PDB file of C-alpha atoms in Angstrom:
ATOM      1  CA  UNK A 249       9.380  -0.882 -16.388  1.00  0.00           C
ATOM      2  CA  UNK A 250       6.055  -0.922 -14.570  1.00  0.00           C
ATOM      3  CA  UNK A 251       5.509   1.728 -12.098  1.00  0.00           C
ATOM      4  CA  UNK A 252       3.145   2.829  -9.196  1.00  0.00           C
ATOM      5  CA  UNK A 253       2.754   5.727  -6.832  1.00  0.00           C
ATOM      6  CA  UNK A 254       2.913   4.645  -3.217  1.00  0.00           C
ATOM      7  CA  UNK A 255       2.853   5.800   0.338  1.00  0.00           C
ATOM      8  CA  UNK A 256       3.662   4.205   3.459  1.00  0.00           C
ATOM      9  CA  UNK A 257       2.030   5.371   6.908  1.00  0.00           C
ATOM     10  CA  UNK A 258       1.966   4.367  10.635  1.00  0.00           C
ATOM     11  CA  UNK A 259      -1.492   3.218  11.517  1.00  0.00           C
ATOM     12  CA  UNK A 260      -3.263   5.135  14.422  1.00  0.00           C
ATOM     13  CA  UNK A 261      -6.624   3.461  14.650  1.00  0.00           C
ATOM     14  CA  UNK A 262      -6.414  -0.267  13.069  1.00  0.00           C
ATOM     15  CA  UNK A 263     -10.042  -0.912  13.385  1.00  0.00           C
ATOM     16  CA  UNK A 264     -11.155   2.213  11.679  1.00  0.00           C
ATOM     17  CA  UNK A 265      -8.690   1.882   8.750  1.00  0.00           C
ATOM     18  CA  UNK A 266      -9.790  -1.835   8.310  1.00  0.00           C
ATOM     19  CA  UNK A 267     -13.451  -0.690   8.119  1.00  0.00           C
ATOM     20  CA  UNK A 268     -12.762   2.151   5.740  1.00  0.00           C
ATOM     21  CA  UNK A 269     -10.701   0.076   3.341  1.00  0.00           C
ATOM     22  CA  UNK A 270     -13.613  -2.632   3.445  1.00  0.00           C
ATOM     23  CA  UNK A 271     -16.284  -0.201   2.546  1.00  0.00           C
ATOM     24  CA  UNK A 272     -14.040   1.355  -0.197  1.00  0.00           C
ATOM     25  CA  UNK A 273     -13.079  -1.838  -1.783  1.00  0.00           C
ATOM     26  CA  UNK A 274     -16.629  -3.417  -1.343  1.00  0.00           C
ATOM     27  CA  UNK A 275     -14.743  -6.627   0.003  1.00  0.00           C
ATOM     28  CA  UNK A 276     -13.444  -8.449   2.917  1.00  0.00           C
ATOM     29  CA  UNK A 277      -9.768  -8.282   1.376  1.00  0.00           C
ATOM     30  CA  UNK A 278      -7.232 -11.022   1.322  1.00  0.00           C
ATOM     31  CA  UNK A 279      -4.854 -12.209   3.901  1.00  0.00           C
ATOM     32  CA  UNK A 280      -1.276 -12.753   2.679  1.00  0.00           C
ATOM     33  CA  UNK A 281       1.639 -14.112   4.707  1.00  0.00           C
ATOM     34  CA  UNK A 282       4.960 -12.898   3.364  1.00  0.00           C
ATOM     35  CA  UNK A 283       8.705 -13.023   4.218  1.00  0.00           C
ATOM     36  CA  UNK A 284      10.557 -10.544   2.303  1.00  0.00           C
ATOM     37  CA  UNK A 285      14.368 -10.919   2.149  1.00  0.00           C
ATOM     38  CA  UNK A 286      16.479  -7.972   1.115  1.00  0.00           C
ATOM     39  CA  UNK A 287      19.840  -8.322  -0.550  1.00  0.00           C
ATOM     40  CA  UNK A 288      22.772  -5.942  -0.949  1.00  0.00           C
ATOM     41  CA  UNK A 289      22.793  -4.217  -4.335  1.00  0.00           C
ATOM     42  CA  UNK A 290      24.624  -1.021  -5.460  1.00  0.00           C
ATOM     43  CA  UNK A 291      21.256   0.668  -6.454  1.00  0.00           C
ATOM     44  CA  UNK A 292      17.691   0.406  -5.621  1.00  0.00           C
ATOM     45  CA  UNK A 293      16.376  -2.430  -3.858  1.00  0.00           C
ATOM     46  CA  UNK A 294      16.195  -6.137  -4.528  1.00  0.00           C
ATOM     47  CA  UNK A 295      14.196  -8.530  -2.434  1.00  0.00           C
ATOM     48  CA  UNK A 296      12.810 -12.100  -2.432  1.00  0.00           C
ATOM     49  CA  UNK A 297       9.183 -12.221  -1.493  1.00  0.00           C
ATOM     50  CA  UNK A 298       8.286 -15.828   0.034  1.00  0.00           C
ATOM     51  CA  UNK A 299       4.577 -16.399   0.025  1.00  0.00           C
ATOM     52  CA  UNK A 300       5.373 -19.336   2.470  1.00  0.00           C
ATOM     53  CA  UNK A 301       3.391 -21.871   0.004  1.00  0.00           C
ATOM     54  CA  UNK A 302       6.352 -22.709  -2.361  1.00  0.00           C
ATOM     55  CA  UNK A 303       5.964 -19.705  -4.420  1.00  0.00           C
ATOM     56  CA  UNK A 304       7.426 -16.054  -4.335  1.00  0.00           C
ATOM     57  CA  UNK A 305       8.774 -13.374  -6.344  1.00  0.00           C
ATOM     58  CA  UNK A 306      12.027 -11.771  -6.891  1.00  0.00           C
ATOM     59  CA  UNK A 307      11.451  -7.888  -7.025  1.00  0.00           C
ATOM     60  CA  UNK A 308      13.948  -5.038  -7.986  1.00  0.00           C
ATOM     61  CA  UNK A 309      12.537  -1.545  -7.282  1.00  0.00           C
ATOM     62  CA  UNK A 310      13.781   1.872  -7.371  1.00  0.00           C
ATOM     63  CA  UNK A 311      11.972   4.847  -5.499  1.00  0.00           C
ATOM     64  CA  UNK A 312      13.084   8.023  -3.578  1.00  0.00           C
ATOM     65  CA  UNK A 313      13.244   7.578   0.157  1.00  0.00           C
ATOM     66  CA  UNK A 314      10.743  10.478   1.104  1.00  0.00           C
ATOM     67  CA  UNK A 315       7.479  10.434   2.919  1.00  0.00           C
ATOM     68  CA  UNK A 316       4.217  11.201   0.738  1.00  0.00           C
ATOM     69  CA  UNK A 317       3.259  10.023  -2.760  1.00  0.00           C
ATOM     70  CA  UNK A 318       6.409   8.959  -4.698  1.00  0.00           C
ATOM     71  CA  UNK A 319       7.013   7.073  -8.015  1.00  0.00           C
ATOM     72  CA  UNK A 320       8.440   3.720  -7.711  1.00  0.00           C
ATOM     73  CA  UNK A 321       9.453   1.643 -10.669  1.00  0.00           C
ATOM     74  CA  UNK A 322       9.839  -2.175 -10.450  1.00  0.00           C
ATOM     75  CA  UNK A 323      10.534  -5.425 -12.135  1.00  0.00           C
ATOM     76  CA  UNK A 324       8.929  -8.884 -10.886  1.00  0.00           C
ATOM     77  CA  UNK A 325       9.883 -12.267 -11.659  1.00  0.00           C
ATOM     78  CA  UNK A 326       7.853 -15.581 -10.130  1.00  0.00           C
ATOM     79  CA  UNK A 327       9.769 -18.229  -8.650  1.00  0.00           C
ATOM     80  CA  UNK A 328       8.604 -21.690  -7.445  1.00  0.00           C
ATOM     81  CA  UNK A 329      11.607 -22.174  -5.315  1.00  0.00           C
ATOM     82  CA  UNK A 330      12.059 -19.112  -3.043  1.00  0.00           C
ATOM     83  CA  UNK A 331      14.221 -20.962  -0.482  1.00  0.00           C
ATOM     84  CA  UNK A 332      16.755 -22.031  -2.874  1.00  0.00           C
ATOM     85  CA  UNK A 333      16.779 -18.726  -5.005  1.00  0.00           C
ATOM     86  CA  UNK A 334      17.226 -16.953  -1.655  1.00  0.00           C
ATOM     87  CA  UNK A 335      20.482 -19.248  -0.764  1.00  0.00           C
ATOM     88  CA  UNK A 336      21.954 -18.436  -4.228  1.00  0.00           C
ATOM     89  CA  UNK A 337      21.365 -14.591  -3.684  1.00  0.00           C
ATOM     90  CA  UNK A 338      22.661 -14.493  -0.310  1.00  0.00           C
ATOM     91  CA  UNK A 339      25.785 -16.301  -1.551  1.00  0.00           C
ATOM     92  CA  UNK A 340      26.073 -14.090  -4.230  1.00  0.00           C
ATOM     93  CA  UNK A 341      25.131 -10.528  -3.026  1.00  0.00           C
ATOM     94  CA  UNK A 342      25.017 -10.812   0.825  1.00  0.00           C
ATOM     95  CA  UNK A 343      21.945 -10.571   2.823  1.00  0.00           C
ATOM     96  CA  UNK A 344      20.801  -7.231   4.010  1.00  0.00           C
ATOM     97  CA  UNK A 345      18.053  -8.406   6.216  1.00  0.00           C
ATOM     98  CA  UNK A 346      14.451 -10.079   6.381  1.00  0.00           C
ATOM     99  CA  UNK A 347      11.038  -8.491   7.064  1.00  0.00           C
ATOM    100  CA  UNK A 348       8.224 -10.718   8.188  1.00  0.00           C
ATOM    101  CA  UNK A 349       4.660  -9.488   7.829  1.00  0.00           C
ATOM    102  CA  UNK A 350       0.841 -10.397   7.684  1.00  0.00           C
ATOM    103  CA  UNK A 351      -0.851  -8.243   4.920  1.00  0.00           C
ATOM    104  CA  UNK A 352      -4.467  -7.678   4.339  1.00  0.00           C
ATOM    105  CA  UNK A 353      -4.918  -6.658   0.736  1.00  0.00           C
ATOM    106  CA  UNK A 354      -7.813  -4.596  -0.536  1.00  0.00           C
ATOM    107  CA  UNK A 355      -8.317  -3.515  -4.055  1.00  0.00           C
ATOM    108  CA  UNK A 356      -9.822   0.098  -4.511  1.00  0.00           C
ATOM    109  CA  UNK A 357      -9.880   1.007  -8.186  1.00  0.00           C
ATOM    110  CA  UNK A 358      -6.431   0.724  -9.534  1.00  0.00           C
ATOM    111  CA  UNK A 359      -4.765   1.031  -6.042  1.00  0.00           C
ATOM    112  CA  UNK A 360      -3.503  -1.786  -3.966  1.00  0.00           C
ATOM    113  CA  UNK A 361      -4.401  -0.967  -0.376  1.00  0.00           C
ATOM    114  CA  UNK A 362      -2.199  -2.989   2.192  1.00  0.00           C
ATOM    115  CA  UNK A 363      -2.789  -3.034   5.869  1.00  0.00           C
ATOM    116  CA  UNK A 364       0.474  -4.530   7.321  1.00  0.00           C
ATOM    117  CA  UNK A 365       1.320  -6.093  10.597  1.00  0.00           C
ATOM    118  CA  UNK A 366       5.161  -6.201  10.525  1.00  0.00           C
ATOM    119  CA  UNK A 367       6.999  -8.409  12.870  1.00  0.00           C
ATOM    120  CA  UNK A 368       9.223  -6.218  15.207  1.00  0.00           C
ATOM    121  CA  UNK A 369       7.560  -2.901  14.000  1.00  0.00           C
ATOM    122  CA  UNK A 370       3.679  -2.760  14.559  1.00  0.00           C
ATOM    123  CA  UNK A 371       0.838  -1.853  12.088  1.00  0.00           C
ATOM    124  CA  UNK A 372       1.246   0.087   8.699  1.00  0.00           C
ATOM    125  CA  UNK A 373      -0.569   1.130   5.658  1.00  0.00           C
ATOM    126  CA  UNK A 374       0.713   1.098   2.289  1.00  0.00           C
ATOM    127  CA  UNK A 375      -0.998   2.348  -1.016  1.00  0.00           C
ATOM    128  CA  UNK A 376       0.139   1.357  -4.252  1.00  0.00           C
ATOM    129  CA  UNK A 377      -1.399   3.059  -7.179  1.00  0.00           C
ATOM    130  CA  UNK A 378      -0.689   0.727 -10.096  1.00  0.00           C
ATOM    131  CA  UNK A 379       0.002   3.196 -13.040  1.00  0.00           C
ATOM    132  CA  UNK A 380      -1.925   2.553 -16.188  1.00  0.00           C
ATOM    133  CA  UNK A 381      -0.060   3.164 -19.662  1.00  0.00           C
ATOM    134  CA  UNK A 382       0.102   7.079 -20.450  1.00  0.00           C
ATOM    135  CA  UNK A 383      -0.964   7.907 -16.983  1.00  0.00           C
ATOM    136  CA  UNK A 384       1.013  10.985 -15.485  1.00  0.00           C
ATOM    137  CA  UNK A 385       2.690  10.784 -12.339  1.00  0.00           C
ATOM    138  CA  UNK A 386       0.587  13.584 -11.017  1.00  0.00           C
ATOM    139  CA  UNK A 387      -2.574  11.590 -11.629  1.00  0.00           C
ATOM    140  CA  UNK A 388      -1.251   8.840  -9.527  1.00  0.00           C
ATOM    141  CA  UNK A 389      -0.307  11.282  -6.776  1.00  0.00           C
ATOM    142  CA  UNK A 390      -3.994  12.596  -6.843  1.00  0.00           C
ATOM    143  CA  UNK A 391      -5.297   9.346  -6.336  1.00  0.00           C
ATOM    144  CA  UNK A 392      -3.006   8.512  -3.466  1.00  0.00           C
ATOM    145  CA  UNK A 393      -3.914  11.920  -1.966  1.00  0.00           C
ATOM    146  CA  UNK A 394      -7.676  11.213  -2.161  1.00  0.00           C
ATOM    147  CA  UNK A 395      -7.449   7.700  -0.751  1.00  0.00           C
ATOM    148  CA  UNK A 396      -5.174   8.977   2.097  1.00  0.00           C
ATOM    149  CA  UNK A 397      -8.218  11.391   2.999  1.00  0.00           C
ATOM    150  CA  UNK A 398     -10.908   8.614   2.425  1.00  0.00           C
ATOM    151  CA  UNK A 399      -8.916   6.216   4.744  1.00  0.00           C
ATOM    152  CA  UNK A 400      -8.133   8.909   7.486  1.00  0.00           C
ATOM    153  CA  UNK A 401      -4.324   8.815   6.815  1.00  0.00           C
ATOM    154  CA  UNK A 402      -2.907  11.993   8.213  1.00  0.00           C
ATOM    155  CA  UNK A 403       0.417  13.815   6.630  1.00  0.00           C
ATOM    156  CA  UNK A 404       2.154  13.312   9.881  1.00  0.00           C
ATOM    157  CA  UNK A 405       1.607   9.391   9.749  1.00  0.00           C
ATOM    158  CA  UNK A 406       3.636   9.203   6.509  1.00  0.00           C
ATOM    159  CA  UNK A 407       6.923   7.565   6.649  1.00  0.00           C
ATOM    160  CA  UNK A 408       9.906   7.188   4.201  1.00  0.00           C
ATOM    161  CA  UNK A 409      11.613   4.395   3.027  1.00  0.00           C
ATOM    162  CA  UNK A 410      11.041   0.494   3.494  1.00  0.00           C
ATOM    163  CA  UNK A 411      10.163  -1.611   6.447  1.00  0.00           C
ATOM    164  CA  UNK A 412      13.594  -2.972   6.117  1.00  0.00           C
ATOM    165  CA  UNK A 413      14.964   0.597   6.665  1.00  0.00           C
ATOM    166  CA  UNK A 414      13.019   0.900   9.876  1.00  0.00           C
ATOM    167  CA  UNK A 415      14.028  -2.555  11.118  1.00  0.00           C
ATOM    168  CA  UNK A 416      17.905  -1.826  10.352  1.00  0.00           C
ATOM    169  CA  UNK A 417      17.589   1.554  12.107  1.00  0.00           C
ATOM    170  CA  UNK A 418      15.591   0.132  15.102  1.00  0.00           C
ATOM    171  CA  UNK A 419      18.415  -2.670  15.350  1.00  0.00           C
ATOM    172  CA  UNK A 420      21.211   0.006  15.338  1.00  0.00           C
ATOM    173  CA  UNK A 421      19.375   2.280  17.861  1.00  0.00           C
ATOM    174  CA  UNK A 422      19.324  -1.015  20.156  1.00  0.00           C
ATOM    175  CA  UNK A 423      22.807  -1.589  19.652  1.00  0.00           C
ATOM    176  CA  UNK A 424      22.110  -4.850  17.383  1.00  0.00           C
ATOM    177  CA  UNK A 425      24.023  -5.831  14.377  1.00  0.00           C
TER     178      UNK A 425
END
């Protein structure tokens, strides 16, 4: 199963982060609009990513819910019918919720730097160090830590879990179901 080392953090200075990501990647990045629908599963997370252009991906992943760099193992299958697949999965498993985001993707070496605007939550940054064959988790963690420093991400900005978790927690706190 492929894996990556990832971190997620709140964004303090969006303009600075965008500029640093642009400099480090030597590119303007790529804009991606996504709707991720999460389904109820007994372990890990299962989400259907809809790129809103008739294509999508079914993604299963497992990772610990802790802040800081963590290893995530995943499986991805493309689909040309994300809406139809979403209906089937909702009927079979039940829907946990949906995350809508605008994402700017920058590639820095083997790392995907995502700068996200998440509907209902705000601005976040995510690093995904895509692990190479025979590369150790420690090497991936070191790359993530170096990029955090290069991008100005502070330890206190790190968050645990997924955007879906944050949205569910906020809904519960506000008395929504």
